mmCIF file of C-alpha atoms in Angstrom:
data_model
loop_
_atom_site.group_PDB
_atom_site.id
_atom_site.type_symbol
_atom_site.label_atom_id
_atom_site.label_comp_id
_atom_site.label_asym_id
_atom_site.label_seq_id
_atom_site.Cartn_x
_atom_site.Cartn_y
_atom_site.Cartn_z
ATOM 1 C CA MET A 68 29.846 -9.556 3.490
ATOM 2 C CA LYS A 69 31.300 -6.783 1.255
ATOM 3 C CA VAL A 70 34.707 -5.696 1.773
ATOM 4 C CA THR A 71 36.146 -2.847 -0.416
ATOM 5 C CA THR A 72 39.774 -1.274 -0.653
ATOM 6 C CA LYS A 73 40.013 2.370 -1.625
ATOM 7 C CA LYS A 74 42.015 5.516 -1.506
ATOM 8 C CA ALA A 75 39.954 7.642 0.923
ATOM 9 C CA ALA A 76 38.153 10.962 -0.728
ATOM 10 C CA LEU A 77 37.467 13.759 0.953
ATOM 11 C CA GLY A 78 33.998 13.034 2.157
ATOM 12 C CA GLY A 79 31.481 14.760 3.666
ATOM 13 C CA LEU A 80 29.061 16.221 5.712
ATOM 14 C CA ALA A 81 30.547 18.055 8.560
ATOM 15 C CA LEU A 82 26.994 18.510 9.807
ATOM 16 C CA LEU A 83 27.937 20.306 13.394
ATOM 17 C CA GLY A 84 31.378 22.000 12.522
ATOM 18 C CA SER A 85 35.147 21.572 13.105
ATOM 19 C CA ALA A 86 34.456 22.839 16.241
ATOM 20 C CA ALA A 87 33.332 19.699 17.720
ATOM 21 C CA LEU A 88 36.620 18.142 18.763
ATOM 22 C CA LEU A 89 37.118 14.889 20.668
ATOM 23 C CA ALA A 90 37.653 15.857 24.107
ATOM 24 C CA GLY A 91 41.503 14.906 25.149
ATOM 25 C CA CYS A 92 42.643 14.980 21.501
ATOM 26 C CA ALA A 93 45.491 17.462 20.623
ATOM 27 C CA SER A 94 44.602 20.120 18.185
ATOM 28 C CA ALA A 95 44.054 19.476 14.038
ATOM 29 C CA PRO A 96 47.520 18.529 12.650
ATOM 30 C CA GLU A 97 48.488 19.845 9.148
ATOM 31 C CA ALA A 98 47.061 18.150 6.118
ATOM 32 C CA GLY A 99 48.717 15.675 4.442
ATOM 33 C CA GLY A 100 51.106 12.824 5.745
ATOM 34 C CA SER A 101 53.900 12.498 8.079
ATOM 35 C CA ALA A 102 56.279 15.854 8.936
ATOM 36 C CA SER A 103 58.546 14.089 6.744
ATOM 37 C CA GLY A 104 56.247 13.785 3.892
ATOM 38 C CA GLU A 105 56.906 10.200 3.828
ATOM 39 C CA ALA A 106 53.778 7.691 3.571
ATOM 40 C CA ILE A 107 52.468 6.321 6.941
ATOM 41 C CA ASP A 108 52.160 2.675 7.795
ATOM 42 C CA PHE A 109 48.736 2.779 9.259
ATOM 43 C CA LEU A 110 45.733 0.922 7.950
ATOM 44 C CA PRO A 111 42.352 2.048 9.461
ATOM 45 C CA CYS A 112 39.439 -0.213 8.990
ATOM 46 C CA MET A 113 35.639 0.060 9.575
ATOM 47 C CA VAL A 114 33.035 -2.345 10.150
ATOM 48 C CA SER A 115 29.272 -1.565 9.407
ATOM 49 C CA ASP A 116 26.108 -2.694 11.589
ATOM 50 C CA ALA A 117 23.018 -4.159 9.343
ATOM 51 C CA GLY A 118 22.328 -0.690 8.011
ATOM 52 C CA GLY A 119 25.192 -0.511 5.711
ATOM 53 C CA PHE A 120 27.365 2.709 4.664
ATOM 54 C CA ASP A 121 24.357 4.012 2.774
ATOM 55 C CA ASP A 122 21.860 4.093 5.516
ATOM 56 C CA LYS A 123 21.684 7.971 5.242
ATOM 57 C CA SER A 124 22.524 8.046 8.783
ATOM 58 C CA PHE A 125 25.331 6.842 11.635
ATOM 59 C CA ASN A 126 26.882 4.281 9.225
ATOM 60 C CA GLN A 127 27.169 6.936 6.285
ATOM 61 C CA LEU A 128 28.455 9.325 8.961
ATOM 62 C CA GLY A 129 31.038 7.315 10.298
ATOM 63 C CA PHE A 130 32.315 6.577 7.174
ATOM 64 C CA GLU A 131 32.775 9.884 5.854
ATOM 65 C CA GLY A 132 34.744 10.449 9.228
ATOM 66 C CA ILE A 133 37.503 7.497 8.467
ATOM 67 C CA THR A 134 37.413 8.664 4.632
ATOM 68 C CA LYS A 135 38.339 12.163 5.597
ATOM 69 C CA ALA A 136 40.704 11.088 8.154
ATOM 70 C CA ALA A 137 42.360 8.833 5.755
ATOM 71 C CA ASP A 138 42.506 11.371 3.031
ATOM 72 C CA GLU A 139 44.060 13.728 5.314
ATOM 73 C CA LEU A 140 46.796 11.095 6.424
ATOM 74 C CA GLY A 141 47.641 9.966 2.944
ATOM 75 C CA VAL A 142 46.726 6.371 3.886
ATOM 76 C CA GLU A 143 44.218 3.559 2.125
ATOM 77 C CA ILE A 144 41.247 2.248 4.111
ATOM 78 C CA LYS A 145 39.575 -1.013 4.504
ATOM 79 C CA THR A 146 35.910 -1.002 5.119
ATOM 80 C CA VAL A 147 33.294 -4.213 5.554
ATOM 81 C CA GLU A 148 29.372 -3.923 5.403
ATOM 82 C CA SER A 149 27.638 -6.674 7.414
ATOM 83 C CA LYS A 150 24.580 -7.901 6.392
ATOM 84 C CA ASP A 151 23.366 -9.283 9.504
ATOM 85 C CA GLU A 152 24.853 -9.910 13.172
ATOM 86 C CA THR A 153 26.401 -12.974 12.405
ATOM 87 C CA GLU A 154 28.694 -11.467 10.252
ATOM 88 C CA TYR A 155 30.143 -9.063 12.887
ATOM 89 C CA ALA A 156 32.402 -11.373 14.739
ATOM 90 C CA PRO A 157 33.847 -12.649 11.074
ATOM 91 C CA ASN A 158 34.539 -9.221 9.786
ATOM 92 C CA LEU A 159 36.552 -8.224 12.594
ATOM 93 C CA THR A 160 38.509 -11.488 12.784
ATOM 94 C CA SER A 161 38.875 -10.997 8.658
ATOM 95 C CA LEU A 162 40.127 -7.050 9.028
ATOM 96 C CA VAL A 163 42.443 -7.983 12.243
ATOM 97 C CA ASP A 164 44.037 -10.935 9.733
ATOM 98 C CA GLN A 165 44.588 -8.171 6.963
ATOM 99 C CA GLY A 166 46.764 -6.061 9.359
ATOM 100 C CA CYS A 167 44.325 -3.165 10.253
ATOM 101 C CA ASP A 168 45.923 -0.967 13.229
ATOM 102 C CA LEU A 169 42.484 0.682 13.874
ATOM 103 C CA ILE A 170 39.065 -0.915 13.269
ATOM 104 C CA VAL A 171 36.043 1.277 13.446
ATOM 105 C CA THR A 172 32.745 -0.516 14.742
ATOM 106 C CA VAL A 173 29.678 1.395 13.844
ATOM 107 C CA GLY A 174 27.160 0.591 16.532
ATOM 108 C CA PHE A 175 25.968 -0.899 19.338
ATOM 109 C CA ALA A 176 25.300 -3.924 17.874
ATOM 110 C CA LEU A 177 28.880 -4.756 17.557
ATOM 111 C CA SER A 178 29.871 -3.961 21.099
ATOM 112 C CA ALA A 179 30.226 -7.622 22.347
ATOM 113 C CA ALA A 180 32.084 -8.887 19.202
ATOM 114 C CA THR A 181 34.301 -5.716 19.564
ATOM 115 C CA VAL A 182 35.052 -6.202 23.188
ATOM 116 C CA GLU A 183 35.971 -10.021 22.166
ATOM 117 C CA SER A 184 38.178 -8.964 19.178
ATOM 118 C CA ALA A 185 39.760 -5.953 20.959
ATOM 119 C CA THR A 186 40.577 -8.740 24.192
ATOM 120 C CA ALA A 187 41.901 -11.191 21.861
ATOM 121 C CA ASN A 188 44.151 -8.330 19.734
ATOM 122 C CA PRO A 189 45.835 -5.777 22.529
ATOM 123 C CA ASP A 190 47.994 -4.657 19.935
ATOM 124 C CA VAL A 191 45.574 -3.279 17.637
ATOM 125 C CA GLU A 192 43.142 -0.269 18.508
ATOM 126 C CA TYR A 193 39.674 0.088 18.563
ATOM 127 C CA VAL A 194 36.849 2.830 18.111
ATOM 128 C CA ILE A 195 33.483 1.897 19.056
ATOM 129 C CA ILE A 196 30.287 4.476 17.647
ATOM 130 C CA ASP A 197 27.514 4.410 20.133
ATOM 131 C CA ASP A 198 28.546 2.566 22.998
ATOM 132 C CA ALA A 199 30.413 2.328 25.760
ATOM 133 C CA ALA A 200 31.872 -1.134 25.379
ATOM 134 C CA ASP A 201 31.151 -1.979 28.758
ATOM 135 C CA ASN A 202 29.589 -5.517 28.880
ATOM 136 C CA ASP A 203 30.026 -6.377 32.321
ATOM 137 C CA PHE A 204 28.551 -3.124 33.654
ATOM 138 C CA ASP A 205 31.220 -2.188 35.754
ATOM 139 C CA GLY A 206 31.409 1.550 34.423
ATOM 140 C CA LYS A 207 34.687 1.012 32.309
ATOM 141 C CA THR A 208 35.017 0.325 29.117
ATOM 142 C CA ASP A 209 35.813 -3.630 28.555
ATOM 143 C CA ALA A 210 39.324 -3.535 26.902
ATOM 144 C CA GLU A 211 42.319 -0.544 27.519
ATOM 145 C CA ASN A 212 42.470 -0.492 23.580
ATOM 146 C CA ILE A 213 38.722 0.572 22.731
ATOM 147 C CA LYS A 214 37.591 4.372 22.541
ATOM 148 C CA PRO A 215 33.932 4.970 23.146
ATOM 149 C CA ILE A 216 32.205 7.607 20.870
ATOM 150 C CA LEU A 217 28.996 8.073 22.357
ATOM 151 C CA PHE A 218 26.337 11.155 22.323
ATOM 152 C CA ASP A 219 24.023 12.664 24.517
ATOM 153 C CA THR A 220 21.464 13.158 21.876
ATOM 154 C CA ALA A 221 18.631 13.627 24.639
ATOM 155 C CA GLN A 222 19.635 17.284 24.934
ATOM 156 C CA ALA A 223 19.503 18.084 21.031
ATOM 157 C CA ALA A 224 16.105 15.519 20.882
ATOM 158 C CA PHE A 225 14.685 18.074 23.741
ATOM 159 C CA LEU A 226 14.914 20.749 21.353
ATOM 160 C CA ALA A 227 13.117 19.070 18.728
ATOM 161 C CA GLY A 228 10.576 17.710 20.876
ATOM 162 C CA TYR A 229 10.596 21.653 21.760
ATOM 163 C CA ALA A 230 9.939 22.598 18.247
ATOM 164 C CA SER A 231 7.481 20.023 17.442
ATOM 165 C CA ALA A 232 5.327 20.900 20.278
ATOM 166 C CA ASP A 233 5.195 24.457 18.936
ATOM 167 C CA TYR A 234 4.398 23.085 15.206
ATOM 168 C CA THR A 235 1.701 20.712 15.821
ATOM 169 C CA LYS A 236 -2.173 21.331 15.117
ATOM 170 C CA THR A 237 -3.223 18.499 16.019
ATOM 171 C CA ASN A 238 -1.472 18.626 19.632
ATOM 172 C CA VAL A 239 -0.351 14.908 19.153
ATOM 173 C CA VAL A 240 3.071 13.821 18.056
ATOM 174 C CA GLY A 241 4.698 10.571 18.042
ATOM 175 C CA THR A 242 7.732 8.640 17.758
ATOM 176 C CA TYR A 243 8.882 4.782 17.452
ATOM 177 C CA GLY A 244 11.936 3.198 17.244
ATOM 178 C CA GLY A 245 13.694 -0.224 15.733
ATOM 179 C CA MET A 246 14.677 -1.407 19.141
ATOM 180 C CA ASN A 247 14.740 -0.532 22.947
ATOM 181 C CA PHE A 248 18.224 -0.302 23.253
ATOM 182 C CA PRO A 249 19.719 3.167 25.301
ATOM 183 C CA THR A 250 21.222 4.825 22.004
ATOM 184 C CA VAL A 251 17.503 4.494 20.494
ATOM 185 C CA SER A 252 15.088 5.492 23.407
ATOM 186 C CA ILE A 253 17.534 8.057 24.262
ATOM 187 C CA PHE A 254 16.502 10.099 21.342
ATOM 188 C CA MET A 255 12.484 8.919 21.818
ATOM 189 C CA ASP A 256 12.650 10.219 26.170
ATOM 190 C CA GLY A 257 14.675 13.334 25.249
ATOM 191 C CA PHE A 258 11.920 14.306 22.394
ATOM 192 C CA ALA A 259 9.240 13.323 24.919
ATOM 193 C CA GLN A 260 10.830 15.794 27.592
ATOM 194 C CA GLY A 261 10.991 18.440 25.403
ATOM 195 C CA VAL A 262 7.358 18.278 24.589
ATOM 196 C CA ASP A 263 6.165 18.254 28.178
ATOM 197 C CA TYR A 264 8.510 21.099 28.658
ATOM 198 C CA TYR A 265 6.909 22.967 26.177
ATOM 199 C CA ALA A 266 3.291 22.068 27.166
ATOM 200 C CA LYS A 267 4.363 23.039 30.668
ATOM 201 C CA GLU A 268 5.589 26.550 29.573
ATOM 202 C CA LYS A 269 3.217 27.553 27.186
ATOM 203 C CA GLY A 270 -0.185 25.560 29.038
ATOM 204 C CA LYS A 271 -0.453 23.744 25.554
ATOM 205 C CA ALA A 272 -1.493 20.206 26.277
ATOM 206 C CA VAL A 273 0.682 17.937 23.524
ATOM 207 C CA LYS A 274 0.331 14.286 24.073
ATOM 208 C CA VAL A 275 3.380 11.976 22.915
ATOM 209 C CA VAL A 276 2.299 8.682 21.372
ATOM 210 C CA GLY A 277 4.871 5.854 20.701
ATOM 211 C CA TRP A 278 6.921 6.301 23.870
ATOM 212 C CA ASP A 279 5.801 6.003 27.771
ATOM 213 C CA ARG A 280 8.383 7.899 29.876
ATOM 214 C CA THR A 281 7.426 6.091 33.071
ATOM 215 C CA ALA A 282 7.464 2.755 31.326
ATOM 216 C CA GLN A 283 10.266 3.468 29.700
ATOM 217 C CA ASP A 284 9.170 1.601 26.622
ATOM 218 C CA GLY A 285 7.258 2.450 23.273
ATOM 219 C CA SER A 286 6.124 1.500 19.806
ATOM 220 C CA PHE A 287 9.322 -0.366 17.982
ATOM 221 C CA THR A 288 9.612 -2.192 14.776
ATOM 222 C CA GLY A 289 11.867 -5.115 16.112
ATOM 223 C CA GLY A 290 14.959 -4.193 13.924
ATOM 224 C CA PHE A 291 16.439 -1.244 11.888
ATOM 225 C CA GLU A 292 15.665 -2.199 8.347
ATOM 226 C CA ALA A 293 13.084 -0.260 6.042
ATOM 227 C CA ASN A 294 10.433 -2.897 5.933
ATOM 228 C CA ASP A 295 6.906 -3.616 6.370
ATOM 229 C CA THR A 296 6.972 -3.911 9.772
ATOM 230 C CA ALA A 297 8.178 -0.327 10.134
ATOM 231 C CA ARG A 298 5.418 1.207 7.751
ATOM 232 C CA GLN A 299 2.998 -0.252 10.174
ATOM 233 C CA THR A 300 4.151 0.782 12.731
ATOM 234 C CA ALA A 301 4.698 4.026 11.947
ATOM 235 C CA GLN A 302 1.010 3.623 10.329
ATOM 236 C CA ALA A 303 -0.337 2.586 13.892
ATOM 237 C CA LEU A 304 0.673 6.275 14.658
ATOM 238 C CA ILE A 305 -0.275 8.419 12.280
ATOM 239 C CA ASP A 306 -3.927 6.578 13.007
ATOM 240 C CA GLN A 307 -3.694 7.965 16.542
ATOM 241 C CA ASN A 308 -3.899 11.747 14.736
ATOM 242 C CA ILE A 309 0.037 12.758 15.198
ATOM 243 C CA ASP A 310 1.325 15.020 12.919
ATOM 244 C CA VAL A 311 4.882 15.447 13.774
ATOM 245 C CA LEU A 312 6.811 11.824 13.503
ATOM 246 C CA LEU A 313 10.368 10.943 15.073
ATOM 247 C CA PRO A 314 11.318 7.772 13.548
ATOM 248 C CA VAL A 315 14.975 6.599 15.253
ATOM 249 C CA GLY A 316 16.576 3.808 13.760
ATOM 250 C CA GLY A 317 18.956 4.331 10.313
ATOM 251 C CA PRO A 318 16.429 3.404 7.712
ATOM 252 C CA ILE A 319 13.278 2.998 9.527
ATOM 253 C CA TYR A 320 12.595 6.717 8.260
ATOM 254 C CA GLN A 321 11.974 5.364 4.565
ATOM 255 C CA SER A 322 9.016 3.604 5.525
ATOM 256 C CA GLY A 323 7.680 6.153 7.941
ATOM 257 C CA ALA A 324 8.217 8.624 4.955
ATOM 258 C CA ALA A 325 5.887 6.036 2.986
ATOM 259 C CA ALA A 326 3.309 5.678 5.263
ATOM 260 C CA VAL A 327 3.248 9.871 5.676
ATOM 261 C CA ARG A 328 3.165 10.188 1.567
ATOM 262 C CA ASP A 329 0.562 6.949 1.874
ATOM 263 C CA SER A 330 -1.881 8.929 4.566
ATOM 264 C CA GLY A 331 -2.184 12.402 2.336
ATOM 265 C CA ARG A 332 -1.950 14.238 5.421
ATOM 266 C CA ASP A 333 0.231 16.942 6.628
ATOM 267 C CA ILE A 334 2.711 15.189 8.868
ATOM 268 C CA ALA A 335 5.924 16.466 9.345
ATOM 269 C CA MET A 336 8.954 14.290 10.255
ATOM 270 C CA VAL A 337 12.279 14.460 12.676
ATOM 271 C CA GLY A 338 15.169 13.091 11.235
ATOM 272 C CA VAL A 339 18.026 11.524 13.766
ATOM 273 C CA ASP A 340 21.824 11.441 13.405
ATOM 274 C CA ALA A 341 22.364 13.081 10.470
ATOM 275 C CA ASP A 342 20.324 15.917 8.508
ATOM 276 C CA LEU A 343 17.959 13.805 6.114
ATOM 277 C CA THR A 344 17.250 17.233 4.330
ATOM 278 C CA GLN A 345 20.901 17.104 3.003
ATOM 279 C CA THR A 346 21.576 13.036 3.342
ATOM 280 C CA ASP A 347 18.259 12.266 1.674
ATOM 281 C CA PRO A 348 16.987 14.865 -0.326
ATOM 282 C CA SER A 349 13.909 12.857 -1.852
ATOM 283 C CA VAL A 350 12.222 13.226 1.820
ATOM 284 C CA ALA A 351 13.265 16.692 2.065
ATOM 285 C CA GLU A 352 9.638 18.080 2.277
ATOM 286 C CA LEU A 353 8.697 16.204 5.162
ATOM 287 C CA ILE A 354 11.637 17.116 7.391
ATOM 288 C CA LEU A 355 10.650 19.646 9.709
ATOM 289 C CA THR A 356 14.261 19.444 11.447
ATOM 290 C CA SER A 357 16.804 16.674 12.573
ATOM 291 C CA ILE A 358 18.271 15.503 15.783
ATOM 292 C CA LEU A 359 22.075 15.679 14.934
ATOM 293 C CA LYS A 360 25.035 13.498 16.249
ATOM 294 C CA GLY A 361 28.747 14.668 15.002
ATOM 295 C CA ILE A 362 29.513 11.179 14.176
ATOM 296 C CA ASP A 363 31.571 12.254 11.203
ATOM 297 C CA VAL A 364 33.754 14.685 13.039
ATOM 298 C CA ALA A 365 34.241 12.460 16.349
ATOM 299 C CA THR A 366 35.278 9.709 13.814
ATOM 300 C CA TYR A 367 37.658 11.996 11.765
ATOM 301 C CA ASP A 368 39.104 13.567 15.260
ATOM 302 C CA SER A 369 39.789 9.800 16.494
ATOM 303 C CA VAL A 370 41.121 7.999 13.095
ATOM 304 C CA LEU A 371 43.378 11.079 12.955
ATOM 305 C CA ALA A 372 44.516 11.206 16.383
ATOM 306 C CA ALA A 373 45.403 7.065 16.128
ATOM 307 C CA GLY A 374 47.340 7.894 12.867
ATOM 308 C CA LYS A 375 49.580 10.445 14.063
ATOM 309 C CA GLY A 376 50.276 8.102 16.912
ATOM 310 C CA ASP A 377 47.952 9.789 19.739
ATOM 311 C CA PHE A 378 45.514 6.953 19.945
ATOM 312 C CA ASP A 379 43.220 8.029 23.309
ATOM 313 C CA PRO A 380 41.036 5.418 24.393
ATOM 314 C CA THR A 381 39.499 7.953 26.926
ATOM 315 C CA PRO A 382 35.206 7.764 26.005
ATOM 316 C CA TYR A 383 34.182 10.944 24.485
ATOM 317 C CA VAL A 384 30.297 12.217 24.844
ATOM 318 C CA GLY A 385 29.017 14.761 22.474
ATOM 319 C CA THR A 386 26.621 17.038 23.880
ATOM 320 C CA LEU A 387 25.585 20.391 23.293
ATOM 321 C CA GLU A 388 28.165 22.557 24.908
ATOM 322 C CA ASN A 389 30.922 20.637 22.982
ATOM 323 C CA ASP A 390 28.878 20.650 19.567
ATOM 324 C CA GLY A 391 28.775 16.923 19.617
ATOM 325 C CA VAL A 392 24.992 17.107 19.332
ATOM 326 C CA GLY A 393 22.497 19.533 17.720
ATOM 327 C CA MET A 394 19.293 20.279 15.602
ATOM 328 C CA ALA A 395 19.412 20.917 12.415
ATOM 329 C CA PRO A 396 17.926 23.817 10.325
ATOM 330 C CA PHE A 397 13.922 23.872 9.897
ATOM 331 C CA HIS A 398 14.810 24.199 5.887
ATOM 332 C CA ASP A 399 11.827 23.774 3.624
ATOM 333 C CA PHE A 400 9.886 24.693 6.968
ATOM 334 C CA GLU A 401 11.428 27.700 7.932
ATOM 335 C CA SER A 402 8.117 29.495 6.686
ATOM 336 C CA LYS A 403 6.051 27.242 8.462
ATOM 337 C CA VAL A 404 7.208 27.409 12.286
ATOM 338 C CA SER A 405 6.519 30.248 14.688
ATOM 339 C CA SER A 406 8.862 33.800 13.733
ATOM 340 C CA SER A 407 9.933 32.968 17.490
ATOM 341 C CA LEU A 408 10.282 29.679 17.735
ATOM 342 C CA GLN A 409 14.524 30.011 16.828
ATOM 343 C CA GLY A 410 14.850 32.626 19.431
ATOM 344 C CA GLU A 411 13.236 30.350 21.935
ATOM 345 C CA LEU A 412 15.297 27.289 20.875
ATOM 346 C CA ASP A 413 18.613 29.739 21.408
ATOM 347 C CA ASP A 414 17.578 30.481 24.912
ATOM 348 C CA LEU A 415 16.847 27.117 25.610
ATOM 349 C CA LYS A 416 20.044 25.397 24.415
ATOM 350 C CA ALA A 417 21.979 28.130 26.529
ATOM 351 C CA LYS A 418 19.872 26.792 29.458
ATOM 352 C CA ILE A 419 20.301 23.190 28.974
ATOM 353 C CA ILE A 420 24.490 24.152 28.405
ATOM 354 C CA SER A 421 24.341 25.941 32.055
ATOM 355 C CA GLY A 422 21.826 23.482 33.593
ATOM 356 C CA ASP A 423 19.284 25.869 34.425
ATOM 357 C CA VAL A 424 17.015 23.221 32.363
ATOM 358 C CA LYS A 425 17.885 19.475 33.218
ATOM 359 C CA VAL A 426 17.434 16.987 30.241
ATOM 360 C CA GLU A 427 17.309 13.189 31.839
ATOM 361 C CA SER A 428 19.248 10.606 30.358
ATOM 362 C CA TYR A 429 21.860 7.877 30.703
ATOM 363 C CA LEU A 430 24.771 9.866 29.701
ATOM 364 C CA ALA A 431 23.670 13.121 31.630
ATOM 365 C CA GLY A 432 25.624 12.412 34.795
#
């Protein structure tokens, strides 16, 4: 367990722009502390999952969101990195004991521990990223002091799947994930839907390997670490003649990048959560695009609201319409994709927002 206390620095990659404001939250307050200029008595805290805050992905984006909000409020933050799942509950207990007013938990893996902690500490406010905190599956958040932050990434993944189908030369694209949880498979399924839509519209036969939409199952590493298992999983897809690869699960993309480079083939990758071209320039030359989640913006808004006394437990769902999800630019691949592709993607995005094109997901309702 690693605990840090620091003055929040203005961090961040506002990847999806400040327009992605949380549903139900007030307009952005003025910068600084309280209206009187006095220090705010507010301690926001955060617990990572096993990926850590330097995962170049959703933990990092969450950290950037809380640090930016804390800087604007003029308060300190406490953050704890979890090495594995056995540390989730103890880390939450430690932060409660240290007097945290708001605790942000990063990732669906912390769901049970978050609900347990929130139920035992009703005076503490909680925000959970990437989970509904509905462990009894009754359609409601399990504690009134938890705000879920969710993202219908199937919509953005649909766009990335369409782009990948247009880009592929082998007509085979692949995807693999960390574990078959809804917040992982939603990327893979949306991606496959986009590929299938392109194939139908264009009459181009493009195969997706690594995910079976009918079975709702596919290729998974069994965890969220950049290790040999993740590399072998990527290699198994490369061996099936893919030339676009979508890894879903934080650092597992690093193993995918290693496998791609070792192959010596021209294989593009699609990032998730953050724009990997920006967060990890070491793989920029491999990244066709990235499927974005506005975790930093949503976290920032939630912490800022709580610091102003306006905590709202209403679940937030990021979509293409509210700019909570999106697709990164093509960056180094701008000259490699067809000249008409961006215009087609813009039109497709509008159709998804209007409902003319349906994208299936567990959050689409």
